[in-house]
Amino acid sequence: MTRNRFVDQGDMTADQLESCSYDLLAILHLVKAVTDGADGGALDADSTASIGRLMALAVEMHVPLHDALERHEGAAPPES
């Protein structure tokens, strides 16, 4: 069973899947805006570290979302 600090993917409701998807999209939009705003210039160390943490969070959020969608679509075997 996949476990993390979020809702277990097997227990995610459609509303939780949608919410997770929107939260993930917001993170990705923010990272894009910050990097686009740098306009090819170097970001300061705090911004660089924050982007790294945001991207790690995005990956962590994507895993249960992806697993739940696979399960919903029958692509993943049921958990035992």
PDB file of N, CA, C and O in Angstrom:
ATOM      1  N   MET A   1       0.845  -1.179   0.000  1.00  0.00           N
ATOM      2  CA  MET A   1       0.000   0.000   0.000  1.00  0.00           C
ATOM      3  C   MET A   1       0.886   1.236   0.000  1.00  0.00           C
ATOM      4  O   MET A   1       1.835   1.327   0.755  1.00  0.00           O
ATOM      5  N   THR A   2       0.593   2.181  -0.865  1.00  0.00           N
ATOM      6  CA  THR A   2       1.356   3.415  -0.940  1.00  0.00           C
ATOM      7  C   THR A   2       0.961   4.315   0.232  1.00  0.00           C
ATOM      8  O   THR A   2      -0.203   4.610   0.426  1.00  0.00           O
ATOM      9  N   ARG A   3       1.954   4.733   1.016  1.00  0.00           N
ATOM     10  CA  ARG A   3       1.701   5.640   2.140  1.00  0.00           C
ATOM     11  C   ARG A   3       2.594   6.855   2.021  1.00  0.00           C
ATOM     12  O   ARG A   3       3.729   6.769   1.599  1.00  0.00           O
ATOM     13  N   ASN A   4       2.073   7.995   2.390  1.00  0.00           N
ATOM     14  CA  ASN A   4       2.833   9.227   2.414  1.00  0.00           C
ATOM     15  C   ASN A   4       2.125  10.192   3.350  1.00  0.00           C
ATOM     16  O   ASN A   4       1.183   9.807   4.029  1.00  0.00           O
ATOM     17  N   ARG A   5       2.530  11.437   3.349  1.00  0.00           N
ATOM     18  CA  ARG A   5       1.898  12.397   4.262  1.00  0.00           C
ATOM     19  C   ARG A   5       0.550  12.873   3.766  1.00  0.00           C
ATOM     20  O   ARG A   5      -0.146  13.613   4.437  1.00  0.00           O
ATOM     21  N   PHE A   6       0.173  12.464   2.588  1.00  0.00           N
ATOM     22  CA  PHE A   6      -1.117  12.801   2.028  1.00  0.00           C
ATOM     23  C   PHE A   6      -2.088  11.647   2.239  1.00  0.00           C
ATOM     24  O   PHE A   6      -1.755  10.640   2.835  1.00  0.00           O
ATOM     25  N   VAL A   7      -3.284  11.759   1.724  1.00  0.00           N
ATOM     26  CA  VAL A   7      -4.289  10.702   1.807  1.00  0.00           C
ATOM     27  C   VAL A   7      -3.783   9.496   1.030  1.00  0.00           C
ATOM     28  O   VAL A   7      -3.222   9.638  -0.056  1.00  0.00           O
ATOM     29  N   ASP A   8      -3.968   8.309   1.595  1.00  0.00           N
ATOM     30  CA  ASP A   8      -3.581   7.096   0.889  1.00  0.00           C
ATOM     31  C   ASP A   8      -4.286   7.068  -0.461  1.00  0.00           C
ATOM     32  O   ASP A   8      -5.485   7.319  -0.553  1.00  0.00           O
ATOM     33  N   GLN A   9      -3.538   6.771  -1.524  1.00  0.00           N
ATOM     34  CA  GLN A   9      -4.112   6.855  -2.864  1.00  0.00           C
ATOM     35  C   GLN A   9      -5.314   5.957  -3.042  1.00  0.00           C
ATOM     36  O   GLN A   9      -6.232   6.272  -3.781  1.00  0.00           O
ATOM     37  N   GLY A  10      -5.352   4.820  -2.335  1.00  0.00           N
ATOM     38  CA  GLY A  10      -6.493   3.919  -2.442  1.00  0.00           C
ATOM     39  C   GLY A  10      -7.749   4.481  -1.804  1.00  0.00           C
ATOM     40  O   GLY A  10      -8.857   4.039  -2.102  1.00  0.00           O
ATOM     41  N   ASP A  11      -7.575   5.469  -0.931  1.00  0.00           N
ATOM     42  CA  ASP A  11      -8.702   6.070  -0.219  1.00  0.00           C
ATOM     43  C   ASP A  11      -9.110   7.427  -0.780  1.00  0.00           C
ATOM     44  O   ASP A  11     -10.017   8.064  -0.251  1.00  0.00           O
ATOM     45  N   MET A  12      -8.444   7.884  -1.838  1.00  0.00           N
ATOM     46  CA  MET A  12      -8.733   9.220  -2.367  1.00  0.00           C
ATOM     47  C   MET A  12     -10.096   9.248  -3.054  1.00  0.00           C
ATOM     48  O   MET A  12     -10.415   8.389  -3.869  1.00  0.00           O
ATOM     49  N   THR A  13     -10.875  10.252  -2.702  1.00  0.00           N
ATOM     50  CA  THR A  13     -12.159  10.472  -3.368  1.00  0.00           C
ATOM     51  C   THR A  13     -11.908  11.266  -4.652  1.00  0.00           C
ATOM     52  O   THR A  13     -10.824  11.828  -4.852  1.00  0.00           O
ATOM     53  N   ALA A  14     -12.913  11.358  -5.491  1.00  0.00           N
ATOM     54  CA  ALA A  14     -12.789  12.150  -6.713  1.00  0.00           C
ATOM     55  C   ALA A  14     -12.484  13.612  -6.372  1.00  0.00           C
ATOM     56  O   ALA A  14     -11.674  14.255  -7.048  1.00  0.00           O
ATOM     57  N   ASP A  15     -13.104  14.137  -5.310  1.00  0.00           N
ATOM     58  CA  ASP A  15     -12.839  15.518  -4.898  1.00  0.00           C
ATOM     59  C   ASP A  15     -11.391  15.698  -4.458  1.00  0.00           C
ATOM     60  O   ASP A  15     -10.765  16.722  -4.753  1.00  0.00           O
ATOM     61  N   GLN A  16     -10.838  14.712  -3.750  1.00  0.00           N
ATOM     62  CA  GLN A  16      -9.445  14.799  -3.309  1.00  0.00           C
ATOM     63  C   GLN A  16      -8.487  14.702  -4.500  1.00  0.00           C
ATOM     64  O   GLN A  16      -7.465  15.394  -4.526  1.00  0.00           O
ATOM     65  N   LEU A  17      -8.815  13.873  -5.463  1.00  0.00           N
ATOM     66  CA  LEU A  17      -7.996  13.783  -6.676  1.00  0.00           C
ATOM     67  C   LEU A  17      -7.983  15.124  -7.408  1.00  0.00           C
ATOM     68  O   LEU A  17      -6.934  15.617  -7.826  1.00  0.00           O
ATOM     69  N   GLU A  18      -9.161  15.717  -7.553  1.00  0.00           N
ATOM     70  CA  GLU A  18      -9.260  16.999  -8.240  1.00  0.00           C
ATOM     71  C   GLU A  18      -8.509  18.086  -7.477  1.00  0.00           C
ATOM     72  O   GLU A  18      -7.769  18.882  -8.071  1.00  0.00           O
ATOM     73  N   SER A  19      -8.654  18.120  -6.163  1.00  0.00           N
ATOM     74  CA  SER A  19      -7.969  19.107  -5.344  1.00  0.00           C
ATOM     75  C   SER A  19      -6.455  18.947  -5.440  1.00  0.00           C
ATOM     76  O   SER A  19      -5.720  19.935  -5.586  1.00  0.00           O
ATOM     77  N   CYS A  20      -5.985  17.714  -5.366  1.00  0.00           N
ATOM     78  CA  CYS A  20      -4.552  17.448  -5.480  1.00  0.00           C
ATOM     79  C   CYS A  20      -4.037  17.899  -6.837  1.00  0.00           C
ATOM     80  O   CYS A  20      -2.964  18.495  -6.944  1.00  0.00           O
ATOM     81  N   SER A  21      -4.804  17.653  -7.872  1.00  0.00           N
ATOM     82  CA  SER A  21      -4.410  18.059  -9.218  1.00  0.00           C
ATOM     83  C   SER A  21      -4.289  19.581  -9.318  1.00  0.00           C
ATOM     84  O   SER A  21      -3.319  20.101  -9.878  1.00  0.00           O
ATOM     85  N   TYR A  22      -5.246  20.308  -8.761  1.00  0.00           N
ATOM     86  CA  TYR A  22      -5.192  21.773  -8.793  1.00  0.00           C
ATOM     87  C   TYR A  22      -4.045  22.310  -7.944  1.00  0.00           C
ATOM     88  O   TYR A  22      -3.377  23.276  -8.323  1.00  0.00           O
ATOM     89  N   ASP A  23      -3.787  21.687  -6.786  1.00  0.00           N
ATOM     90  CA  ASP A  23      -2.661  22.108  -5.946  1.00  0.00           C
ATOM     91  C   ASP A  23      -1.335  21.894  -6.679  1.00  0.00           C
ATOM     92  O   ASP A  23      -0.450  22.755  -6.654  1.00  0.00           O
ATOM     93  N   LEU A  24      -1.218  20.759  -7.337  1.00  0.00           N
ATOM     94  CA  LEU A  24      -0.008  20.466  -8.098  1.00  0.00           C
ATOM     95  C   LEU A  24       0.168  21.472  -9.234  1.00  0.00           C
ATOM     96  O   LEU A  24       1.258  21.995  -9.461  1.00  0.00           O
ATOM     97  N   LEU A  25      -0.900  21.779  -9.928  1.00  0.00           N
ATOM     98  CA  LEU A  25      -0.836  22.748 -11.013  1.00  0.00           C
ATOM     99  C   LEU A  25      -0.428  24.133 -10.492  1.00  0.00           C
ATOM    100  O   LEU A  25       0.368  24.831 -11.128  1.00  0.00           O
ATOM    101  N   ALA A  26      -0.923  24.516  -9.325  1.00  0.00           N
ATOM    102  CA  ALA A  26      -0.553  25.813  -8.740  1.00  0.00           C
ATOM    103  C   ALA A  26       0.941  25.862  -8.437  1.00  0.00           C
ATOM    104  O   ALA A  26       1.599  26.887  -8.687  1.00  0.00           O
ATOM    105  N   ILE A  27       1.484  24.782  -7.916  1.00  0.00           N
ATOM    106  CA  ILE A  27       2.924  24.721  -7.635  1.00  0.00           C
ATOM    107  C   ILE A  27       3.714  24.882  -8.933  1.00  0.00           C
ATOM    108  O   ILE A  27       4.667  25.656  -9.007  1.00  0.00           O
ATOM    109  N   LEU A  28       3.310  24.152  -9.958  1.00  0.00           N
ATOM    110  CA  LEU A  28       4.035  24.214 -11.227  1.00  0.00           C
ATOM    111  C   LEU A  28       3.937  25.601 -11.865  1.00  0.00           C
ATOM    112  O   LEU A  28       4.928  26.113 -12.408  1.00  0.00           O
ATOM    113  N   HIS A  29       2.768  26.239 -11.780  1.00  0.00           N
ATOM    114  CA  HIS A  29       2.623  27.601 -12.303  1.00  0.00           C
ATOM    115  C   HIS A  29       3.521  28.577 -11.549  1.00  0.00           C
ATOM    116  O   HIS A  29       4.134  29.466 -12.161  1.00  0.00           O
ATOM    117  N   LEU A  30       3.607  28.421 -10.231  1.00  0.00           N
ATOM    118  CA  LEU A  30       4.450  29.310  -9.425  1.00  0.00           C
ATOM    119  C   LEU A  30       5.923  29.145  -9.799  1.00  0.00           C
ATOM    120  O   LEU A  30       6.639  30.135  -9.985  1.00  0.00           O
ATOM    121  N   VAL A  31       6.369  27.908  -9.913  1.00  0.00           N
ATOM    122  CA  VAL A  31       7.763  27.668 -10.290  1.00  0.00           C
ATOM    123  C   VAL A  31       8.046  28.271 -11.666  1.00  0.00           C
ATOM    124  O   VAL A  31       9.069  28.923 -11.877  1.00  0.00           O
ATOM    125  N   LYS A  32       7.125  28.088 -12.602  1.00  0.00           N
ATOM    126  CA  LYS A  32       7.312  28.650 -13.938  1.00  0.00           C
ATOM    127  C   LYS A  32       7.373  30.172 -13.877  1.00  0.00           C
ATOM    128  O   LYS A  32       8.225  30.791 -14.526  1.00  0.00           O
ATOM    129  N   ALA A  33       6.500  30.795 -13.104  1.00  0.00           N
ATOM    130  CA  ALA A  33       6.492  32.253 -13.004  1.00  0.00           C
ATOM    131  C   ALA A  33       7.800  32.781 -12.415  1.00  0.00           C
ATOM    132  O   ALA A  33       8.346  33.774 -12.902  1.00  0.00           O
ATOM    133  N   VAL A  34       8.305  32.112 -11.389  1.00  0.00           N
ATOM    134  CA  VAL A  34       9.557  32.558 -10.762  1.00  0.00           C
ATOM    135  C   VAL A  34      10.714  32.414 -11.737  1.00  0.00           C
ATOM    136  O   VAL A  34      11.531  33.326 -11.890  1.00  0.00           O
ATOM    137  N   THR A  35      10.786  31.279 -12.408  1.00  0.00           N
ATOM    138  CA  THR A  35      11.898  31.071 -13.330  1.00  0.00           C
ATOM    139  C   THR A  35      11.777  31.973 -14.559  1.00  0.00           C
ATOM    140  O   THR A  35      12.782  32.474 -15.050  1.00  0.00           O
ATOM    141  N   ASP A  36      10.558  32.202 -15.044  1.00  0.00           N
ATOM    142  CA  ASP A  36      10.368  33.131 -16.161  1.00  0.00           C
ATOM    143  C   ASP A  36      10.743  34.554 -15.740  1.00  0.00           C
ATOM    144  O   ASP A  36      11.311  35.314 -16.521  1.00  0.00           O
ATOM    145  N   GLY A  37      10.426  34.912 -14.494  1.00  0.00           N
ATOM    146  CA  GLY A  37      10.723  36.246 -13.977  1.00  0.00           C
ATOM    147  C   GLY A  37      12.212  36.503 -13.835  1.00  0.00           C
ATOM    148  O   GLY A  37      12.655  37.651 -13.863  1.00  0.00           O
ATOM    149  N   ALA A  38      12.978  35.444 -13.710  1.00  0.00           N
ATOM    150  CA  ALA A  38      14.429  35.602 -13.589  1.00  0.00           C
ATOM    151  C   ALA A  38      15.018  36.063 -14.924  1.00  0.00           C
ATOM    152  O   ALA A  38      16.118  36.601 -14.960  1.00  0.00           O
ATOM    153  N   ASP A  39      14.284  35.839 -16.007  1.00  0.00           N
ATOM    154  CA  ASP A  39      14.662  36.316 -17.340  1.00  0.00           C
ATOM    155  C   ASP A  39      16.107  35.975 -17.695  1.00  0.00           C
ATOM    156  O   ASP A  39      16.866  36.818 -18.151  1.00  0.00           O
ATOM    157  N   GLY A  40      16.473  34.749 -17.422  1.00  0.00           N
ATOM    158  CA  GLY A  40      17.818  34.295 -17.768  1.00  0.00           C
ATOM    159  C   GLY A  40      18.874  34.674 -16.751  1.00  0.00           C
ATOM    160  O   GLY A  40      20.015  34.252 -16.860  1.00  0.00           O
ATOM    161  N   GLY A  41      18.504  35.475 -15.767  1.00  0.00           N
ATOM    162  CA  GLY A  41      19.460  35.865 -14.732  1.00  0.00           C
ATOM    163  C   GLY A  41      19.530  34.814 -13.642  1.00  0.00           C
ATOM    164  O   GLY A  41      18.688  33.925 -13.550  1.00  0.00           O
ATOM    165  N   ALA A  42      20.530  34.902 -12.844  1.00  0.00           N
ATOM    166  CA  ALA A  42      20.706  33.946 -11.752  1.00  0.00           C
ATOM    167  C   ALA A  42      19.711  34.251 -10.632  1.00  0.00           C
ATOM    168  O   ALA A  42      19.444  35.408 -10.317  1.00  0.00           O
ATOM    169  N   LEU A  43      19.156  33.198 -10.076  1.00  0.00           N
ATOM    170  CA  LEU A  43      18.278  33.342  -8.910  1.00  0.00           C
ATOM    171  C   LEU A  43      19.138  33.322  -7.656  1.00  0.00           C
ATOM    172  O   LEU A  43      20.187  32.672  -7.618  1.00  0.00           O
ATOM    173  N   ASP A  44      18.679  34.002  -6.608  1.00  0.00           N
ATOM    174  CA  ASP A  44      19.428  33.964  -5.356  1.00  0.00           C
ATOM    175  C   ASP A  44      19.310  32.572  -4.724  1.00  0.00           C
ATOM    176  O   ASP A  44      18.480  31.749  -5.133  1.00  0.00           O
ATOM    177  N   ALA A  45      20.135  32.299  -3.756  1.00  0.00           N
ATOM    178  CA  ALA A  45      20.211  30.970  -3.146  1.00  0.00           C
ATOM    179  C   ALA A  45      18.892  30.553  -2.510  1.00  0.00           C
ATOM    180  O   ALA A  45      18.490  29.385  -2.616  1.00  0.00           O
ATOM    181  N   ASP A  46      18.193  31.484  -1.863  1.00  0.00           N
ATOM    182  CA  ASP A  46      16.914  31.149  -1.239  1.00  0.00           C
ATOM    183  C   ASP A  46      15.872  30.754  -2.278  1.00  0.00           C
ATOM    184  O   ASP A  46      15.120  29.800  -2.095  1.00  0.00           O
ATOM    185  N   SER A  47      15.825  31.488  -3.379  1.00  0.00           N
ATOM    186  CA  SER A  47      14.868  31.160  -4.445  1.00  0.00           C
ATOM    187  C   SER A  47      15.192  29.808  -5.070  1.00  0.00           C
ATOM    188  O   SER A  47      14.295  29.004  -5.334  1.00  0.00           O
ATOM    189  N   THR A  48      16.454  29.552  -5.295  1.00  0.00           N
ATOM    190  CA  THR A  48      16.867  28.275  -5.871  1.00  0.00           C
ATOM    191  C   THR A  48      16.490  27.126  -4.942  1.00  0.00           C
ATOM    192  O   THR A  48      15.952  26.105  -5.394  1.00  0.00           O
ATOM    193  N   ALA A  49      16.736  27.281  -3.655  1.00  0.00           N
ATOM    194  CA  ALA A  49      16.385  26.241  -2.686  1.00  0.00           C
ATOM    195  C   ALA A  49      14.872  26.057  -2.616  1.00  0.00           C
ATOM    196  O   ALA A  49      14.378  24.925  -2.549  1.00  0.00           O
ATOM    197  N   SER A  50      14.135  27.153  -2.664  1.00  0.00           N
ATOM    198  CA  SER A  50      12.665  27.070  -2.615  1.00  0.00           C
ATOM    199  C   SER A  50      12.113  26.349  -3.836  1.00  0.00           C
ATOM    200  O   SER A  50      11.179  25.550  -3.726  1.00  0.00           O
ATOM    201  N   ILE A  51      12.670  26.630  -4.994  1.00  0.00           N
ATOM    202  CA  ILE A  51      12.222  25.950  -6.207  1.00  0.00           C
ATOM    203  C   ILE A  51      12.488  24.452  -6.095  1.00  0.00           C
ATOM    204  O   ILE A  51      11.641  23.637  -6.457  1.00  0.00           O
ATOM    205  N   GLY A  52      13.638  24.091  -5.579  1.00  0.00           N
ATOM    206  CA  GLY A  52      13.946  22.677  -5.377  1.00  0.00           C
ATOM    207  C   GLY A  52      12.946  22.006  -4.451  1.00  0.00           C
ATOM    208  O   GLY A  52      12.480  20.892  -4.719  1.00  0.00           O
ATOM    209  N   ARG A  53      12.594  22.685  -3.369  1.00  0.00           N
ATOM    210  CA  ARG A  53      11.613  22.121  -2.432  1.00  0.00           C
ATOM    211  C   ARG A  53      10.228  22.040  -3.055  1.00  0.00           C
ATOM    212  O   ARG A  53       9.497  21.068  -2.858  1.00  0.00           O
ATOM    213  N   LEU A  54       9.837  23.058  -3.811  1.00  0.00           N
ATOM    214  CA  LEU A  54       8.537  23.029  -4.484  1.00  0.00           C
ATOM    215  C   LEU A  54       8.469  21.887  -5.498  1.00  0.00           C
ATOM    216  O   LEU A  54       7.444  21.205  -5.603  1.00  0.00           O
ATOM    217  N   MET A  55       9.530  21.675  -6.231  1.00  0.00           N
ATOM    218  CA  MET A  55       9.528  20.595  -7.223  1.00  0.00           C
ATOM    219  C   MET A  55       9.493  19.230  -6.532  1.00  0.00           C
ATOM    220  O   MET A  55       8.819  18.308  -7.004  1.00  0.00           O
ATOM    221  N   ALA A  56      10.184  19.074  -5.405  1.00  0.00           N
ATOM    222  CA  ALA A  56      10.127  17.821  -4.647  1.00  0.00           C
ATOM    223  C   ALA A  56       8.704  17.581  -4.142  1.00  0.00           C
ATOM    224  O   ALA A  56       8.197  16.449  -4.187  1.00  0.00           O
ATOM    225  N   LEU A  57       8.045  18.646  -3.674  1.00  0.00           N
ATOM    226  CA  LEU A  57       6.661  18.534  -3.229  1.00  0.00           C
ATOM    227  C   LEU A  57       5.749  18.165  -4.394  1.00  0.00           C
ATOM    228  O   LEU A  57       4.855  17.319  -4.255  1.00  0.00           O
ATOM    229  N   ALA A  58       5.978  18.753  -5.554  1.00  0.00           N
ATOM    230  CA  ALA A  58       5.169  18.440  -6.735  1.00  0.00           C
ATOM    231  C   ALA A  58       5.293  16.966  -7.101  1.00  0.00           C
ATOM    232  O   ALA A  58       4.299  16.305  -7.410  1.00  0.00           O
ATOM    233  N   VAL A  59       6.506  16.439  -7.059  1.00  0.00           N
ATOM    234  CA  VAL A  59       6.713  15.016  -7.350  1.00  0.00           C
ATOM    235  C   VAL A  59       5.998  14.165  -6.304  1.00  0.00           C
ATOM    236  O   VAL A  59       5.310  13.194  -6.642  1.00  0.00           O
ATOM    237  N   GLU A  60       6.115  14.540  -5.037  1.00  0.00           N
ATOM    238  CA  GLU A  60       5.456  13.790  -3.965  1.00  0.00           C
ATOM    239  C   GLU A  60       3.938  13.813  -4.132  1.00  0.00           C
ATOM    240  O   GLU A  60       3.261  12.817  -3.879  1.00  0.00           O
ATOM    241  N   MET A  61       3.394  14.931  -4.579  1.00  0.00           N
ATOM    242  CA  MET A  61       1.950  15.027  -4.800  1.00  0.00           C
ATOM    243  C   MET A  61       1.522  14.231  -6.025  1.00  0.00           C
ATOM    244  O   MET A  61       0.422  13.682  -6.062  1.00  0.00           O
ATOM    245  N   HIS A  62       2.383  14.179  -7.024  1.00  0.00           N
ATOM    246  CA  HIS A  62       2.022  13.506  -8.269  1.00  0.00           C
ATOM    247  C   HIS A  62       1.900  11.998  -8.081  1.00  0.00           C
ATOM    248  O   HIS A  62       1.041  11.365  -8.700  1.00  0.00           O
ATOM    249  N   VAL A  63       2.704  11.401  -7.227  1.00  0.00           N
ATOM    250  CA  VAL A  63       2.705   9.944  -7.061  1.00  0.00           C
ATOM    251  C   VAL A  63       1.332   9.408  -6.645  1.00  0.00           C
ATOM    252  O   VAL A  63       0.783   8.535  -7.328  1.00  0.00           O
ATOM    253  N   PRO A  64       0.720   9.899  -5.554  1.00  0.00           N
ATOM    254  CA  PRO A  64      -0.589   9.350  -5.194  1.00  0.00           C
ATOM    255  C   PRO A  64      -1.665   9.695  -6.216  1.00  0.00           C
ATOM    256  O   PRO A  64      -2.584   8.906  -6.454  1.00  0.00           O
ATOM    257  N   LEU A  65      -1.548  10.850  -6.833  1.00  0.00           N
ATOM    258  CA  LEU A  65      -2.510  11.239  -7.864  1.00  0.00           C
ATOM    259  C   LEU A  65      -2.424  10.271  -9.045  1.00  0.00           C
ATOM    260  O   LEU A  65      -3.434   9.738  -9.504  1.00  0.00           O
ATOM    261  N   HIS A  66      -1.239  10.005  -9.510  1.00  0.00           N
ATOM    262  CA  HIS A  66      -1.025   9.089 -10.631  1.00  0.00           C
ATOM    263  C   HIS A  66      -1.483   7.683 -10.271  1.00  0.00           C
ATOM    264  O   HIS A  66      -2.178   7.027 -11.054  1.00  0.00           O
ATOM    265  N   ASP A  67      -1.106   7.211  -9.067  1.00  0.00           N
ATOM    266  CA  ASP A  67      -1.508   5.867  -8.636  1.00  0.00           C
ATOM    267  C   ASP A  67      -3.020   5.729  -8.554  1.00  0.00           C
ATOM    268  O   ASP A  67      -3.593   4.719  -8.970  1.00  0.00           O
ATOM    269  N   ALA A  68      -3.684   6.749  -8.020  1.00  0.00           N
ATOM    270  CA  ALA A  68      -5.143   6.701  -7.892  1.00  0.00           C
ATOM    271  C   ALA A  68      -5.805   6.701  -9.272  1.00  0.00           C
ATOM    272  O   ALA A  68      -6.778   5.978  -9.495  1.00  0.00           O
ATOM    273  N   LEU A  69      -5.270   7.483 -10.192  1.00  0.00           N
ATOM    274  CA  LEU A  69      -5.832   7.494 -11.540  1.00  0.00           C
ATOM    275  C   LEU A  69      -5.623   6.151 -12.240  1.00  0.00           C
ATOM    276  O   LEU A  69      -6.519   5.653 -12.916  1.00  0.00           O
ATOM    277  N   GLU A  70      -4.448   5.565 -12.061  1.00  0.00           N
ATOM    278  CA  GLU A  70      -4.202   4.238 -12.637  1.00  0.00           C
ATOM    279  C   GLU A  70      -5.177   3.217 -12.067  1.00  0.00           C
ATOM    280  O   GLU A  70      -5.718   2.397 -12.786  1.00  0.00           O
ATOM    281  N   ARG A  71      -5.373   3.262 -10.746  1.00  0.00           N
ATOM    282  CA  ARG A  71      -6.279   2.325 -10.097  1.00  0.00           C
ATOM    283  C   ARG A  71      -7.702   2.524 -10.624  1.00  0.00           C
ATOM    284  O   ARG A  71      -8.409   1.569 -10.923  1.00  0.00           O
ATOM    285  N   HIS A  72      -8.093   3.785 -10.752  1.00  0.00           N
ATOM    286  CA  HIS A  72      -9.445   4.094 -11.229  1.00  0.00           C
ATOM    287  C   HIS A  72      -9.659   3.573 -12.641  1.00  0.00           C
ATOM    288  O   HIS A  72     -10.731   3.083 -12.974  1.00  0.00           O
ATOM    289  N   GLU A  73      -8.641   3.683 -13.468  1.00  0.00           N
ATOM    290  CA  GLU A  73      -8.749   3.269 -14.860  1.00  0.00           C
ATOM    291  C   GLU A  73      -8.436   1.789 -15.058  1.00  0.00           C
ATOM    292  O   GLU A  73      -8.462   1.293 -16.173  1.00  0.00           O
ATOM    293  N   GLY A  74      -8.127   1.074 -13.974  1.00  0.00           N
ATOM    294  CA  GLY A  74      -7.869  -0.351 -14.060  1.00  0.00           C
ATOM    295  C   GLY A  74      -6.485  -0.720 -14.549  1.00  0.00           C
ATOM    296  O   GLY A  74      -6.219  -1.880 -14.851  1.00  0.00           O
ATOM    297  N   ALA A  75      -5.575   0.251 -14.619  1.00  0.00           N
ATOM    298  CA  ALA A  75      -4.224  -0.029 -15.100  1.00  0.00           C
ATOM    299  C   ALA A  75      -3.332  -0.620 -14.016  1.00  0.00           C
ATOM    300  O   ALA A  75      -2.344  -1.257 -14.319  1.00  0.00           O
ATOM    301  N   ALA A  76      -3.681  -0.411 -12.759  1.00  0.00           N
ATOM    302  CA  ALA A  76      -2.865  -0.912 -11.656  1.00  0.00           C
ATOM    303  C   ALA A  76      -3.614  -2.069 -10.974  1.00  0.00           C
ATOM    304  O   ALA A  76      -4.819  -2.037 -10.844  1.00  0.00           O
ATOM    305  N   PRO A  77      -2.854  -3.062 -10.524  1.00  0.00           N
ATOM    306  CA  PRO A  77      -3.515  -4.164  -9.794  1.00  0.00           C
ATOM    307  C   PRO A  77      -4.044  -3.665  -8.454  1.00  0.00           C
ATOM    308  O   PRO A  77      -3.499  -2.721  -7.892  1.00  0.00           O
ATOM    309  N   PRO A  78      -5.111  -4.272  -7.945  1.00  0.00           N
ATOM    310  CA  PRO A  78      -5.647  -3.841  -6.642  1.00  0.00           C
ATOM    311  C   PRO A  78      -4.630  -4.086  -5.539  1.00  0.00           C
ATOM    312  O   PRO A  78      -3.818  -4.997  -5.616  1.00  0.00           O
ATOM    313  N   GLU A  79      -4.682  -3.221  -4.524  1.00  0.00           N
ATOM    314  CA  GLU A  79      -3.790  -3.380  -3.369  1.00  0.00           C
ATOM    315  C   GLU A  79      -4.230  -4.596  -2.574  1.00  0.00           C
ATOM    316  O   GLU A  79      -5.398  -4.928  -2.510  1.00  0.00           O
ATOM    317  N   SER A  80      -3.257  -5.245  -1.951  1.00  0.00           N
ATOM    318  CA  SER A  80      -3.616  -6.394  -1.095  1.00  0.00           C
ATOM    319  C   SER A  80      -3.171  -6.160   0.315  1.00  0.00           C
ATOM    320  O   SER A  80      -2.464  -5.285   0.628  1.00  0.00           O
TER     321      SER A  80
END
